[in-house]
Coordinates of C-alpha atoms in Angstrom, one line a residue:
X1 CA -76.4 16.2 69.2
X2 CA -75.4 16.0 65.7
X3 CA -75.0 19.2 63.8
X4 CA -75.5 19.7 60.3
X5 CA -75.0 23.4 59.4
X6 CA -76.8 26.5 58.7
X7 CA -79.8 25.6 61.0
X8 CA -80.9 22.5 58.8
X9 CA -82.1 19.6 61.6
X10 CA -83.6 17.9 59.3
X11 CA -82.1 17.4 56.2
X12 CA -83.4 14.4 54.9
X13 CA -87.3 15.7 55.3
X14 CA -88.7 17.4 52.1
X15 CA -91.1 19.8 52.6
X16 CA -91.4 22.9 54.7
X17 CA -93.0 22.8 58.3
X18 CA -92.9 25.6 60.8
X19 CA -92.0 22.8 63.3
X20 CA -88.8 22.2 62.5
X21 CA -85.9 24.0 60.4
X22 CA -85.3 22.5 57.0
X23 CA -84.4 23.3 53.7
X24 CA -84.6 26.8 53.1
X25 CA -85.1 27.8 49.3
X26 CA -84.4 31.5 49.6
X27 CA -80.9 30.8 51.4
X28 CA -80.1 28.5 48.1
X29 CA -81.0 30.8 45.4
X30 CA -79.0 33.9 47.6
X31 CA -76.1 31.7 48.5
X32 CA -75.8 30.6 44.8
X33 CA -76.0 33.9 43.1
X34 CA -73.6 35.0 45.2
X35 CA -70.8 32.6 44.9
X36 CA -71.1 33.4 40.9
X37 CA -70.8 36.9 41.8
X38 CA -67.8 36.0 43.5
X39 CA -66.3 34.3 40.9
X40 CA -67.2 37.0 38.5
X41 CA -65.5 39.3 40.3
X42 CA -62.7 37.4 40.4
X43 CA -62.7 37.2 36.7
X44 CA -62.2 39.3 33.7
X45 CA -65.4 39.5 32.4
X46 CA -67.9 42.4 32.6
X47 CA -70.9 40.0 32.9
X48 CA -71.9 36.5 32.2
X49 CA -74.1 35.9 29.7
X50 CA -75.6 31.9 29.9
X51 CA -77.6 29.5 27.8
X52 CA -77.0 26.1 30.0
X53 CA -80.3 25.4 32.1
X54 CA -78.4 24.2 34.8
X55 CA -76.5 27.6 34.9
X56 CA -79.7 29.4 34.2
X57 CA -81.7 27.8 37.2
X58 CA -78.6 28.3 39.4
X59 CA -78.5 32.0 39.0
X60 CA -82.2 32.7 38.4
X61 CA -84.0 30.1 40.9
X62 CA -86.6 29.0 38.1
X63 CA -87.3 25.4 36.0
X64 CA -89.7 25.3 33.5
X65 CA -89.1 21.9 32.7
X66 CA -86.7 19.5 30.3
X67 CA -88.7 20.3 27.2
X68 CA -87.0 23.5 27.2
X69 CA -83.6 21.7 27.7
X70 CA -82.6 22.4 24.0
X71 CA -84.4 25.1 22.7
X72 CA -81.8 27.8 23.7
X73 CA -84.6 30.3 23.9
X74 CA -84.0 31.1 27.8
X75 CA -80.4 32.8 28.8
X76 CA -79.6 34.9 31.7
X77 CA -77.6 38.4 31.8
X78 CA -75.4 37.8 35.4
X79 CA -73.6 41.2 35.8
X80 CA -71.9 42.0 39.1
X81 CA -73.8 45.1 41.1
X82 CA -77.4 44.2 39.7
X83 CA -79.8 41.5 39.8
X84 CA -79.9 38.9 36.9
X85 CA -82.1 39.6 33.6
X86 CA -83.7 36.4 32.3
X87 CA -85.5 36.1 29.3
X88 CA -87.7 33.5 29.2
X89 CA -90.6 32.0 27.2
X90 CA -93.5 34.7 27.3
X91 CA -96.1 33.6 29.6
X92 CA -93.0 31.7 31.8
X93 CA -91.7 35.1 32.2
X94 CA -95.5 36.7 33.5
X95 CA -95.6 33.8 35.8
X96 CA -92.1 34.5 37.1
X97 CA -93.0 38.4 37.9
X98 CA -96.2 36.9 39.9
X99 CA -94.7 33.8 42.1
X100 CA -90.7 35.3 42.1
X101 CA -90.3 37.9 44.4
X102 CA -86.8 37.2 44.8
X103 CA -85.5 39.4 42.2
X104 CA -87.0 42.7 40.7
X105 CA -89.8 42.6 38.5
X106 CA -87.7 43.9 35.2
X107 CA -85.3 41.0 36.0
X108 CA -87.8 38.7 34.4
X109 CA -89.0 39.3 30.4
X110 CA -90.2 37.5 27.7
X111 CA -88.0 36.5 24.9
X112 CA -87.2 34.3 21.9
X113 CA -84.6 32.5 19.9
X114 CA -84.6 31.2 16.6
X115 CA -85.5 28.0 18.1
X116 CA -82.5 26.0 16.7
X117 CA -83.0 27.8 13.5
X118 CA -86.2 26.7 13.2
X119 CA -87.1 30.6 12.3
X120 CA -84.7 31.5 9.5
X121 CA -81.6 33.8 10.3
X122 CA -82.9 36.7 8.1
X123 CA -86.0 37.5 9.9
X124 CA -83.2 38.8 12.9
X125 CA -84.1 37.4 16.0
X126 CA -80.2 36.9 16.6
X127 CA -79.5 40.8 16.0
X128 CA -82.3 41.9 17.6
X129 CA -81.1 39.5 21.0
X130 CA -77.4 40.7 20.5
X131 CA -78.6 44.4 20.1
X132 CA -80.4 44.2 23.4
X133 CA -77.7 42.5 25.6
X134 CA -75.2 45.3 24.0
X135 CA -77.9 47.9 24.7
X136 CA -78.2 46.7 28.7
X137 CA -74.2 46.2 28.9
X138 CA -73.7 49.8 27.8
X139 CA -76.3 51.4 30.3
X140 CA -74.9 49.3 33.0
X141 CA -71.3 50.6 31.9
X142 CA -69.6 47.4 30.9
X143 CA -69.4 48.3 27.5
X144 CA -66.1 46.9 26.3
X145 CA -66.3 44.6 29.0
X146 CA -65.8 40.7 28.0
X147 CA -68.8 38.7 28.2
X148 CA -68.5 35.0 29.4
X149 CA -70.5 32.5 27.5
X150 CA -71.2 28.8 29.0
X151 CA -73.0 27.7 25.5
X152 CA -74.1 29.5 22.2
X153 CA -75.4 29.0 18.7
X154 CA -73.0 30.3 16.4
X155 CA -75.4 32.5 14.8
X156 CA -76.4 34.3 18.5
X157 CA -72.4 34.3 18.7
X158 CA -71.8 36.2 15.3
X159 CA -74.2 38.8 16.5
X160 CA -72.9 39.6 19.7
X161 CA -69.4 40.0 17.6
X162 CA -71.5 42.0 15.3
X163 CA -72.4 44.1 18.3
X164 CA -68.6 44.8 19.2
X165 CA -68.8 42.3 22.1
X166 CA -66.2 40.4 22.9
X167 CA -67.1 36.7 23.8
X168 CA -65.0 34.5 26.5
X169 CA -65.9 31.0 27.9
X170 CA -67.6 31.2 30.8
X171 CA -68.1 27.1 31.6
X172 CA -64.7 26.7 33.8
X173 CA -66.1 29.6 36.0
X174 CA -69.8 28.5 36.7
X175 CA -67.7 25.2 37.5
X176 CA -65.8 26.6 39.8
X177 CA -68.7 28.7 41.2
X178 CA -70.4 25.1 41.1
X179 CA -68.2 23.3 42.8
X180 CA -68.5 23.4 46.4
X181 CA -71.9 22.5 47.7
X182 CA -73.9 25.0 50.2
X183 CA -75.2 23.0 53.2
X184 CA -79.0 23.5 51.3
X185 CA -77.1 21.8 48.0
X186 CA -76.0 19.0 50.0
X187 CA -79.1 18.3 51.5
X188 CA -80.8 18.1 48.1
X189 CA -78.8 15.7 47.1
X190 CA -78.9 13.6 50.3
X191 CA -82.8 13.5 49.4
X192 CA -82.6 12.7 46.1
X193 CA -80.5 9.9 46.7
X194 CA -82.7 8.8 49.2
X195 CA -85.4 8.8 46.6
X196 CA -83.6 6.3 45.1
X197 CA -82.7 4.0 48.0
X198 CA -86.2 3.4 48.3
X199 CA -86.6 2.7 45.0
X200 CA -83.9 0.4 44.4
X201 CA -85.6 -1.6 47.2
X202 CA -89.0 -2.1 44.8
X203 CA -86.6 -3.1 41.9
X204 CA -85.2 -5.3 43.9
X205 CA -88.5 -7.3 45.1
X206 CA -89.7 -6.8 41.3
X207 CA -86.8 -8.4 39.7
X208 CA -87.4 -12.1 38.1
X209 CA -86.9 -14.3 35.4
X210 CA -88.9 -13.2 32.8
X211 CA -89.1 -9.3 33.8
X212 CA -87.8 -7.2 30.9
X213 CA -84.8 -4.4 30.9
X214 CA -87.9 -1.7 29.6
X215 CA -90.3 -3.3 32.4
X216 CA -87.6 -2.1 35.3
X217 CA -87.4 1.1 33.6
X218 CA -90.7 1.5 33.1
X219 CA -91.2 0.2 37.2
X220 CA -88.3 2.7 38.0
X221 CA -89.4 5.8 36.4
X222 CA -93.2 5.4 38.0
X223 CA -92.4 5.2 40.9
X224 CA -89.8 8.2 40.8
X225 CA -92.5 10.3 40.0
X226 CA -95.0 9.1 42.4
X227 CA -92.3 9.7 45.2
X228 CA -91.9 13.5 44.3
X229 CA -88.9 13.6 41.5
X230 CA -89.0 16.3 39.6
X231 CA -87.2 14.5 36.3
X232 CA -86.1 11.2 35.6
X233 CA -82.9 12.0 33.3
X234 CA -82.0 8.2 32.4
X235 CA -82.4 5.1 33.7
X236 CA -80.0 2.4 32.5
X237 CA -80.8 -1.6 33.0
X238 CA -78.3 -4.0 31.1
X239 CA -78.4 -7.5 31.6
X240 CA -76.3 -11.0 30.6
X241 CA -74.5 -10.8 28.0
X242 CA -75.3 -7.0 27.3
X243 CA -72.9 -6.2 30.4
X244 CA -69.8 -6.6 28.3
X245 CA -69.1 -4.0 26.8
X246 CA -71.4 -1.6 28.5
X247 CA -73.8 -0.4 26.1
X248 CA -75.5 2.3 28.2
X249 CA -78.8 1.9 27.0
X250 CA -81.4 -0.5 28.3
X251 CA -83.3 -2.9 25.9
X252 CA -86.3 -5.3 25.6
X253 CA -83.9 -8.6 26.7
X254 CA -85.7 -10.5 29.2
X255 CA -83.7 -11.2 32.6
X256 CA -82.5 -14.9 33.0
X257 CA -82.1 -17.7 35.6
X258 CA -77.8 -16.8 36.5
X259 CA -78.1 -12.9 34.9
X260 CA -76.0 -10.5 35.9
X261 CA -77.9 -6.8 35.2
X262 CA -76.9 -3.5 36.6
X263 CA -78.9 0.0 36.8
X264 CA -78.3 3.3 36.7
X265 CA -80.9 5.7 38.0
X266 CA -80.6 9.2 37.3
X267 CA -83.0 11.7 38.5
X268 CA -83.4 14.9 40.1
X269 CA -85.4 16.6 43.4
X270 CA -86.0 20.2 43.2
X271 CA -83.3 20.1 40.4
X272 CA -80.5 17.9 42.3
X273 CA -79.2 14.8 40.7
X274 CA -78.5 11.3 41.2
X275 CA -76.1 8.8 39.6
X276 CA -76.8 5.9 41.1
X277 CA -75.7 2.4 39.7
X278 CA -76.1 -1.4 41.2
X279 CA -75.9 -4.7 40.1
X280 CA -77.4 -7.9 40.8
X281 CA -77.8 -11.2 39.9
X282 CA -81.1 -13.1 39.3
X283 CA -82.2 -16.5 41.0
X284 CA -78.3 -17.5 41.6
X285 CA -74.6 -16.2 40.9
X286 CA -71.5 -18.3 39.1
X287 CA -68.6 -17.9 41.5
X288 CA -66.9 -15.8 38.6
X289 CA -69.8 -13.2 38.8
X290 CA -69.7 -12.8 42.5
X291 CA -65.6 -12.7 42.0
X292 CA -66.4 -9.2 39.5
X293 CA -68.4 -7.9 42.2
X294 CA -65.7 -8.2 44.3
X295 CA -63.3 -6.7 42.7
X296 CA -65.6 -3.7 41.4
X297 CA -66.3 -3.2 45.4
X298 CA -62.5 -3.2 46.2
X299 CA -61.9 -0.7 43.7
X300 CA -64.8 1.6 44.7
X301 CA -63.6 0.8 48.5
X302 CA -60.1 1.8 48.0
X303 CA -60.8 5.0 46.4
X304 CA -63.5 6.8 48.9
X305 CA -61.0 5.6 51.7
X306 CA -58.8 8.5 50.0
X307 CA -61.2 11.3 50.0
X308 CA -60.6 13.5 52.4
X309 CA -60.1 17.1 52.3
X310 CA -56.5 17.9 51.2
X311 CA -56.0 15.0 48.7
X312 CA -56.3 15.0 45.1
X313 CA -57.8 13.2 42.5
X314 CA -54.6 11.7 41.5
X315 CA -54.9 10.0 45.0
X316 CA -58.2 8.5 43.9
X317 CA -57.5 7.1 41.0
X318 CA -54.9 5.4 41.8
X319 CA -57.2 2.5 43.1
X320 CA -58.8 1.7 39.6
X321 CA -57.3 -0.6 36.9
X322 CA -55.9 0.5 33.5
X323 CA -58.2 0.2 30.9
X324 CA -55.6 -2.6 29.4
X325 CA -56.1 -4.6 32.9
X326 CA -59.9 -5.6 31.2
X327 CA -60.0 -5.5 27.6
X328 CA -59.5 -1.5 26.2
X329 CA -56.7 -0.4 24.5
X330 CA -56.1 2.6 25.8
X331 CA -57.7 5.1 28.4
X332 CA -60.4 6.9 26.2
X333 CA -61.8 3.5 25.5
X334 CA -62.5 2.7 28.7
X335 CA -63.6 6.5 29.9
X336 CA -66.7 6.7 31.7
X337 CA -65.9 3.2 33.6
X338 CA -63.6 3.6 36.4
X339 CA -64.0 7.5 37.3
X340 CA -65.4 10.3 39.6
X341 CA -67.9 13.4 38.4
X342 CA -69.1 16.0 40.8
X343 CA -72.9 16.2 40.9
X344 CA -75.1 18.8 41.6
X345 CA -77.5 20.3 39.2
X346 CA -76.2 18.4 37.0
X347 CA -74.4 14.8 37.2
X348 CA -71.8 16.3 35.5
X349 CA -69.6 18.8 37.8
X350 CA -66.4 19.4 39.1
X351 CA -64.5 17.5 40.2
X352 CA -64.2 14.7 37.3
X353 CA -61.6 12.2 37.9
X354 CA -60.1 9.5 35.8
X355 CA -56.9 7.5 34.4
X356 CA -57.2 9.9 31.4
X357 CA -56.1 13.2 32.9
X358 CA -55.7 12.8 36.7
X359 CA -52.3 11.4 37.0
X360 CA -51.3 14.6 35.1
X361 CA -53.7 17.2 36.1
X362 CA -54.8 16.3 39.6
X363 CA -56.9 18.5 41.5
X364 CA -57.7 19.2 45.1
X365 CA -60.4 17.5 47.0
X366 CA -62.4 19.9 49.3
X367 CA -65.0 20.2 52.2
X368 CA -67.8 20.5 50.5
X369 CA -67.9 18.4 46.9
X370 CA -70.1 16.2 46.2
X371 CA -69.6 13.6 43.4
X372 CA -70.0 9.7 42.1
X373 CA -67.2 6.8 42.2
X374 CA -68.1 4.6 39.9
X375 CA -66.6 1.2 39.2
X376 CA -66.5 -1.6 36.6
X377 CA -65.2 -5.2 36.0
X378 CA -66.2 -7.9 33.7
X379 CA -65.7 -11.5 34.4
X380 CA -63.0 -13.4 32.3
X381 CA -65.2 -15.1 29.6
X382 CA -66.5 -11.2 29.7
X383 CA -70.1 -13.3 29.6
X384 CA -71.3 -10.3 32.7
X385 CA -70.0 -7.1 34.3
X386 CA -70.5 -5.5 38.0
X387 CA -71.1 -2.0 38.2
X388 CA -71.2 -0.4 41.5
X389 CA -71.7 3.7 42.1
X390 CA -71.2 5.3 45.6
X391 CA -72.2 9.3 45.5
X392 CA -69.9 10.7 48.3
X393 CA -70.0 13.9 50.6
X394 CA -66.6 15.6 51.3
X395 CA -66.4 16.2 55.3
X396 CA -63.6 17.5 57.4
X397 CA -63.7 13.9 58.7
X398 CA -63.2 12.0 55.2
X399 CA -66.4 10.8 52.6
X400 CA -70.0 10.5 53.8
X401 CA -71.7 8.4 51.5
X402 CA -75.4 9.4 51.0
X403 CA -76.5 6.1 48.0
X404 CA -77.7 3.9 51.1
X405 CA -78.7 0.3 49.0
X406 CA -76.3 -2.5 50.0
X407 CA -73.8 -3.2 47.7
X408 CA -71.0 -4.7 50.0
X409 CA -72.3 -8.1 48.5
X410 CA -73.6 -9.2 45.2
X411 CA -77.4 -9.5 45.8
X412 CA -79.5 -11.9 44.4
X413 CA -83.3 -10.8 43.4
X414 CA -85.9 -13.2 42.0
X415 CA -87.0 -16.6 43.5
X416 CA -84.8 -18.0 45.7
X417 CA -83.8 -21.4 44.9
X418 CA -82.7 -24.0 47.4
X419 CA -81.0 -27.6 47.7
X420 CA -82.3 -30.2 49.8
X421 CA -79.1 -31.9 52.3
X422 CA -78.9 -35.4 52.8
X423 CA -79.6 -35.8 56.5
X424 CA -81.4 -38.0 58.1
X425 CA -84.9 -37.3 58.9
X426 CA -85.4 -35.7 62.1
X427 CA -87.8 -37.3 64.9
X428 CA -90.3 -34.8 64.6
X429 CA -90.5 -35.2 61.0
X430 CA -90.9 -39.3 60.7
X431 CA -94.3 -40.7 60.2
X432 CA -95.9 -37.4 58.7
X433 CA -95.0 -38.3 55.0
X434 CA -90.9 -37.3 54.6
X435 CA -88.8 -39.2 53.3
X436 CA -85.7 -36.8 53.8
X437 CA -85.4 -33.4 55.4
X438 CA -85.6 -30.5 53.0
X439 CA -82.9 -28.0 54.6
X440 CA -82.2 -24.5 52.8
X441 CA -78.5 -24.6 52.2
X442 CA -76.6 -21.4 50.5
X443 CA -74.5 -22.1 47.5
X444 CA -71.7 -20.4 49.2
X445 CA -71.5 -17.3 47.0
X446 CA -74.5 -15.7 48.6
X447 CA -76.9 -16.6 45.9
X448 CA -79.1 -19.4 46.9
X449 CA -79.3 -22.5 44.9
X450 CA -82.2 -25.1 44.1
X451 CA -82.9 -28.7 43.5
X452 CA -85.7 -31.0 44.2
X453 CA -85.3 -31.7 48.1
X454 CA -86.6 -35.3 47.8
X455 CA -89.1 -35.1 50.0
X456 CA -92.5 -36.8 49.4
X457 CA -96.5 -36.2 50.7

C-alpha cells in the first residue's frame, strides 16, 4: 500500500470528507507557524515583523485576495512565545475574529497604512504603526531586541528607527523556514498542478490556426476558475516568431499553420502555486522545431536525473547550456531560461538554481523541496523556441514529478493534416469511385502532414 505521510490517503482529492483522510488545514497553519518559530529561535531577532502576503498568509492562515497584494496595509508581529498579531483591513480583521479560531481573538485587529502614500506622511499613520509595534515589543519584553523585516516602505522603516528599533532582514529566514515542504504543502501543490494538467488538455484540443495568444489566455484563465483556483497569477502564450527572444508576455498574434507557441500557466489552489510551461506546434513541425524540442527535453531530462537528496544545485546545472551556447552574452542575459526556483506559496522560493551563481554558491538539495526545471532552446534561424517546465518533488528515492501533460515529444494541436501514398487501390476499394487509396502517413517528426490524397467520388 502506498504511503504518503501524516495520514494523507488521498492527496490529490480537494475537499474534506469524513470518509477518507485528506488535507488537513489546521495541521498546515500549526506546522508552518512552527517551523518560523524555529527559525526565529535560531536567529537573532526578538520578533519578525512582515509585509510580504506570502509570509503573512504563512504565519497567520488568512488571504484576502491579490487586490491587497500591494497595498502594504496588512503585516504581521511573529514573536517567539505568543501567537501572531495581524493587522488587517477593518472589517477583514472582524471577519477573522468570527471564522479564525485558530489563534486568539486580540491576535487579529484592524489597521492601516498610508496606502503607498496615498495618505500624506504628516497625518502620522507611520508613527502611530511604529509606536504600536514598539509599544507590544516592550510589553512582551523584547525591547532592544532586533526586529526582522521581509519588505518595508521607507517611511514605515524610518519610524520604527524613530522608535529605537533596530531593523534586520528577515527574507533569508522565512526562506529558509519556507523551504522544505510539510506533507499538507506538498499535497497542495500536487493539486494545483493537477489543475493544470487538465487544463492544458482543453488548450490543447482548442488550439488552431486562427486562435489568438489573448483567446488561450482568456480559454486558460476561465477555466482555472471554474475548476476551483483561487488566483490565476500569469499566464504566458508566445507564438512564431515571438519565441525568440522570449518576451514573457502574451499578445494578440494569431497562431499559424507550422507555429511553434509555448505557455506558462501560473496559478494557485488554496494559495499553492504552479509554474507550468509547454510548447507545441500547430497543424505540422519543421524538423528544426522538433530538433529544439529535443534538446530543451535532454536538458530538462539530464538535470531531474540529478535531484536527489544529498546533491546540490551545482549538480543540476551542470546539464544546461551557457547562455553563449544560444545567442546571450553573458549569464544575466539569459537568466530566467535555463534554471530551477522552489515553489510554494509563491513560485519563487528556495532553492533557485542557475549558471549565474550555482557553480559558485551551490546548495544542498533535500527531502522535501519542491521547485520548477525549466528549459529553453531556439532553433538556428532563431525563427521558434521550445520551452519545457517539469515542477519536481524531492523524495528519499530521487524527483517525483507532479506537471503530468506529455512533453517527452513535441505535440502537435490543430487539424491534423495528412498525405495521400501512392499505392495501388485495394480490392475492396475498386468500383466504389477511388481512384487511389488515401492512407494517413506521419511526416516522420510526429507532426502530421497534408496534401490532396487524389482520390475522386
Amino acid at each position: 500500500m502506498q504511503q504518503h505521510g501524516l495520514g494523507i490517503s488521498s492527496p490529490g482529492a480537494m475537499h474534506a470528507v469524513e470518509w477518507e483522510s485528506r488535507v488537513d488545514m489546521n495541521r498546515l497553519r500549526t506546522d508552518r507557524i512552527e517551523r518560523m518559530r524555529d527559525e526565529l529561535r535560531r536567529s537573532e531577532l526578538g520578533a519578525l515583523l512582515l509585509f510580504d502576503q506570502n509570509n503573512i498568509r504563512y504565519a497567520t492562515g488568512t488571504h484576502i485576495g491579490n487586490w491587497a497584494r500591494d497595498k502594504f496595509f496588512r503585516c504581521v508581529l511573529v514573536m517567539q512565545d505568543h501567537d501572531p498579531i495581524l493587522w488587517d483591513i477593518g472589517s477583514a480583521a472582524k471577519k477573522h475574529r468570527l471564522f479564525a479560531p485558530w489563534f486568539d481573538e486580540d491576535s487579529w485587529r484592524a489597521g492601516i497604512s498610508s496606502w503607498r502614500g496615498s495618505i500624506p506622511e504628516d497625518v502620522g499613520v507611520e508613527r502611530t504603526n511604529a509606536a504600536r509595534v514598539a509599544g507590544i515589543l516592550h510589553d512582551a519584553g523584547l525591547a532592544g531586541e532586533p526586529v526582522g523585516i521581509d519588505i518595508v516602505e521607507l517611511p514605515v522603516l524610518f519610524a520604527l528607527q524613530g522608535e529605537g528599533l533596530e531593523v534586520r532582514d528577515a527574507q533569508g529566514l522565512m526562506q529558509r523556514a519556507r523551504r522544505i515542504k510539510t506533507a499538507d504543502e506538498i499535497a497542495l501543490l500536487d493539486q494545483a498542478a493537477g489543475l493544470v494538467d487538465g487544463v492544458y488538455e482543453e488548450l490543447f484540443r482548442y488550439m488552431r490556426a486562427g486562435v489568438r495568444e489573448n483567446d488561450c489566455v482568456a480559454l486558460v484563465n476561465r477555466l482555472l476558475y471554474e475548476r476551483g483556483s483561487e488566483e490565476v497569477e500569469n499566464v504566458n502564450a508566445i507564438s512564431g516568431e515571438r519565441c525568440s527572444p522570449h518576451p514573457h508576455v502574451f499578445s494578440d498574434r494569431s497562431l499559424r499553420q507550422w507555429d511553434t507557441a509555448y505557455f506558462d500557466i501560473m496559478h494557485s489552489l488554496n494559495g499553492y502555486r504552479t509554474c507550468y510551461y509547454r510548447t507545441f506546434n500547430v497543424g505540422g513541425a519543421t524538423q528544426a522545431q522538433v530538433d529544439a524540442y529535443k534538446r530543451a527535453r535532454e536538458f530538462i531530462d539530464r538535470a531531474i536525473a540529478e535531484v536527489k537528496p544529498g546533491a546540490t544545485s551545482a549538480d543540476v546545472i551542470q546539464h544546461f547550456p551557457a547562455a553563449h551556447e544560444f545567442g546571450f552574452e553573458d549569464e544575466e542575459e539569459a537568466f530566467g531560461l535555463q534554471y530551477c526556483h522552489g515553489i510554494g506559496l509563491s513560485a519563487w522560493e528556495q532553492p533557485l538554481m542557475s549558471r549565474y551563481h550555482s557553480h559558485e554558491y551551490p546548495v544542498e538539495i533535500e527531502e522535501g523541496m519542491v521547485f520548477a526545471l525549466e528549459t529553453y532552446w531556439p532553433t538556428e534561424d532563431g525563427s521558434a523556441a521550445a520551452r519545457i517546465e517539469e515542477e519536481v518533488v524531492v523524495t528519499a528515492d530521487g524527483a517525483r514529478i507532479i506537471t503530468r501533460f506529455p512533453a517527452d515529444e513535441l505535440l502537435v494541436t490543430g487539424i491534423q493534416y495528412w498525405r495521400g501514398a501512392d499505392l495501388a487501390v485495394p480490392a475492396s476499394l475498386e468500383g466504389v469511385g477511388f481512384s487511389q487509396a488515401t492512407m494517413p502517413v506521419p511526416s516522420g517528426n510526429g507532426a502530421q502532414t497534408t496534401q490532396t490524397a487524389g482520390a475522386t467520388r
